[in-house]
GROMACS .gro file of C-alpha atoms in nm:
model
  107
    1UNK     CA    1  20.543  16.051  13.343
    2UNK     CA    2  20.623  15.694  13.352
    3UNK     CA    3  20.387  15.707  13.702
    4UNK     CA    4  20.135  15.828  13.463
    5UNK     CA    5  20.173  15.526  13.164
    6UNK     CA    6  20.198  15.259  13.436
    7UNK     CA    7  19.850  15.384  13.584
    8UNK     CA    8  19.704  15.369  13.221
    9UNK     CA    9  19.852  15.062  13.165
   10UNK     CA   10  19.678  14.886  13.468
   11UNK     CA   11  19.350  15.073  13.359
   12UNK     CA   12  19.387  14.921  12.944
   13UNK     CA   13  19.461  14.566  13.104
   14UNK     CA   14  19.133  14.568  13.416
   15UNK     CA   15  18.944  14.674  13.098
   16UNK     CA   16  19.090  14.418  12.883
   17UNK     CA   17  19.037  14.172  13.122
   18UNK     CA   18  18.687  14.316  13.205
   19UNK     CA   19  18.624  14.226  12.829
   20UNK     CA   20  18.748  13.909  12.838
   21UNK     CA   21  18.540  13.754  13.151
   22UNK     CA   22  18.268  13.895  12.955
   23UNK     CA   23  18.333  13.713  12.644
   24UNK     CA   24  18.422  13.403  12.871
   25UNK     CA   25  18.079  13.471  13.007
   26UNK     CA   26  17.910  13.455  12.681
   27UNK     CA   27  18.115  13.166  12.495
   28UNK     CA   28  17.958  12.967  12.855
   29UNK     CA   29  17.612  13.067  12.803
   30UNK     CA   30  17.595  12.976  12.463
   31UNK     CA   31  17.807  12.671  12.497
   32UNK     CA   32  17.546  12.561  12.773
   33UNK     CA   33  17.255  12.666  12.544
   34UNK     CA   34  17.369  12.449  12.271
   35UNK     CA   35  17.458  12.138  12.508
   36UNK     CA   36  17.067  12.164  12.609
   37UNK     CA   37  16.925  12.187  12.264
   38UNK     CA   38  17.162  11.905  12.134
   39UNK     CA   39  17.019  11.695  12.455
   40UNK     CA   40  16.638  11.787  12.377
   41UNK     CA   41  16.674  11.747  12.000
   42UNK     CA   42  16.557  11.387  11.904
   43UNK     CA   43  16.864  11.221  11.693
   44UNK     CA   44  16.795  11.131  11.362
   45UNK     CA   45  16.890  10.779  11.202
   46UNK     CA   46  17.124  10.828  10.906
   47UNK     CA   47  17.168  10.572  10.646
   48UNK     CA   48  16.874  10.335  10.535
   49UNK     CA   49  16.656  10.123  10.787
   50UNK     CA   50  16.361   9.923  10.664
   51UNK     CA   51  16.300   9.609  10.412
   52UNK     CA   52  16.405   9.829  10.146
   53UNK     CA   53  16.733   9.963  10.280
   54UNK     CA   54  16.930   9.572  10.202
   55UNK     CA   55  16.873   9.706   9.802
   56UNK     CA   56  17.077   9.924   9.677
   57UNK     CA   57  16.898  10.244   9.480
   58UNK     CA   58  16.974  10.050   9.099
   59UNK     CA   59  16.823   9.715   9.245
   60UNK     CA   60  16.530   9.920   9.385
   61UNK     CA   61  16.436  10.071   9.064
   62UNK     CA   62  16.463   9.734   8.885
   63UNK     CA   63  16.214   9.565   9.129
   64UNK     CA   64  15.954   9.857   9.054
   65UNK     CA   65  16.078   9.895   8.660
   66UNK     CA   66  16.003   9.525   8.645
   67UNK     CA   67  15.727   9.520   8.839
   68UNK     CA   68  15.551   9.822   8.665
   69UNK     CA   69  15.638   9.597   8.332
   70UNK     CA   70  15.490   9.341   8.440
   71UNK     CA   71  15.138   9.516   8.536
   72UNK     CA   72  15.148   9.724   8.171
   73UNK     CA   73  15.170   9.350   8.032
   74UNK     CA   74  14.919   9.217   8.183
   75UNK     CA   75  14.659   9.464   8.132
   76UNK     CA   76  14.714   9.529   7.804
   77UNK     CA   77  14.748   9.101   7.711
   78UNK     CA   78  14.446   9.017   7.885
   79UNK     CA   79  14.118   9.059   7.827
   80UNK     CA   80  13.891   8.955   8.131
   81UNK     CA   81  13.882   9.205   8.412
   82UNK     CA   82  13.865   8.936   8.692
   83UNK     CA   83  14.156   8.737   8.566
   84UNK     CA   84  14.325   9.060   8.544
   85UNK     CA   85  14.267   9.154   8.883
   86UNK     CA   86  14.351   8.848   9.014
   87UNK     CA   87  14.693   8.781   8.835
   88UNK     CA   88  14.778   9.185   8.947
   89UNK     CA   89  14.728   9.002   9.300
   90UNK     CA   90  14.882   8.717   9.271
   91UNK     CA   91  15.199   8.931   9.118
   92UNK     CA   92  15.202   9.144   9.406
   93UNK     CA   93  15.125   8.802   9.657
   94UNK     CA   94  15.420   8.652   9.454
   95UNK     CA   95  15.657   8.966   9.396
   96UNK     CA   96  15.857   8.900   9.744
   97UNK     CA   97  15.967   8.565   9.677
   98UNK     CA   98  16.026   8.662   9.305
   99UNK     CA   99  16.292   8.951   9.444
  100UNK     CA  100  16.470   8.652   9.672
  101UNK     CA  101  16.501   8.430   9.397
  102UNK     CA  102  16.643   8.670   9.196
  103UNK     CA  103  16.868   8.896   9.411
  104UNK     CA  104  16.949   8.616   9.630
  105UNK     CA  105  16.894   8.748   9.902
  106UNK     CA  106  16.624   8.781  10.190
  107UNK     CA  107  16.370   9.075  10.207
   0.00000   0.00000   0.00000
């Protein structure tokens, strides 16, 4: 009888640890799978990068709130197309130096 347990005992743990290399196996595979798609994936930047990214989101929108103001004005104060066109350009020729002076900082 106890012949009999032992002998099923060996076969439950060569099973179990049939089971287990297999799992081992697979845990591998997929490990190695992900190491090669994490390699060939292209890694993306977080944060901001760019001119824009030394403003923070509020100081953004007040540059183009401003800025937006500032076009409304003029095309609704003045009268002559050309010298509208040409102070919309000089705003925009102007509007870099305009956002140092008054952020104090460097674009």
């Amino acid at each position: 009888m106890s012949r009999e347990r032992a002998l099923r005992r060996a076969q439950r743990e060569a099973e179990q640890a049939r089971e287990r290399a297999v799992r081992q196996r697979q845990v591998a595979r997929r490990q190695r799978r992900r190491a090669v798609v994490r390699r060939l994936t292209p890694r993306l930047r977080r944060g901001r990068s760019g001119r824009l990214a030394r403003h923070s989101r509020g100081e953004r929108a007040a540059i183009v709130l401003l800025t937006g103001a500032a076009l409304i004005l003029i095309w609704t104060l003045v009268d002559n197309l050309a010298l509208r066109v040409a102070l919309i350009v000089l705003l925009l020729l102007v509007l870099p130096a305009i956002v140092v002076i008054a952020l104090d900082r460097r674009t």
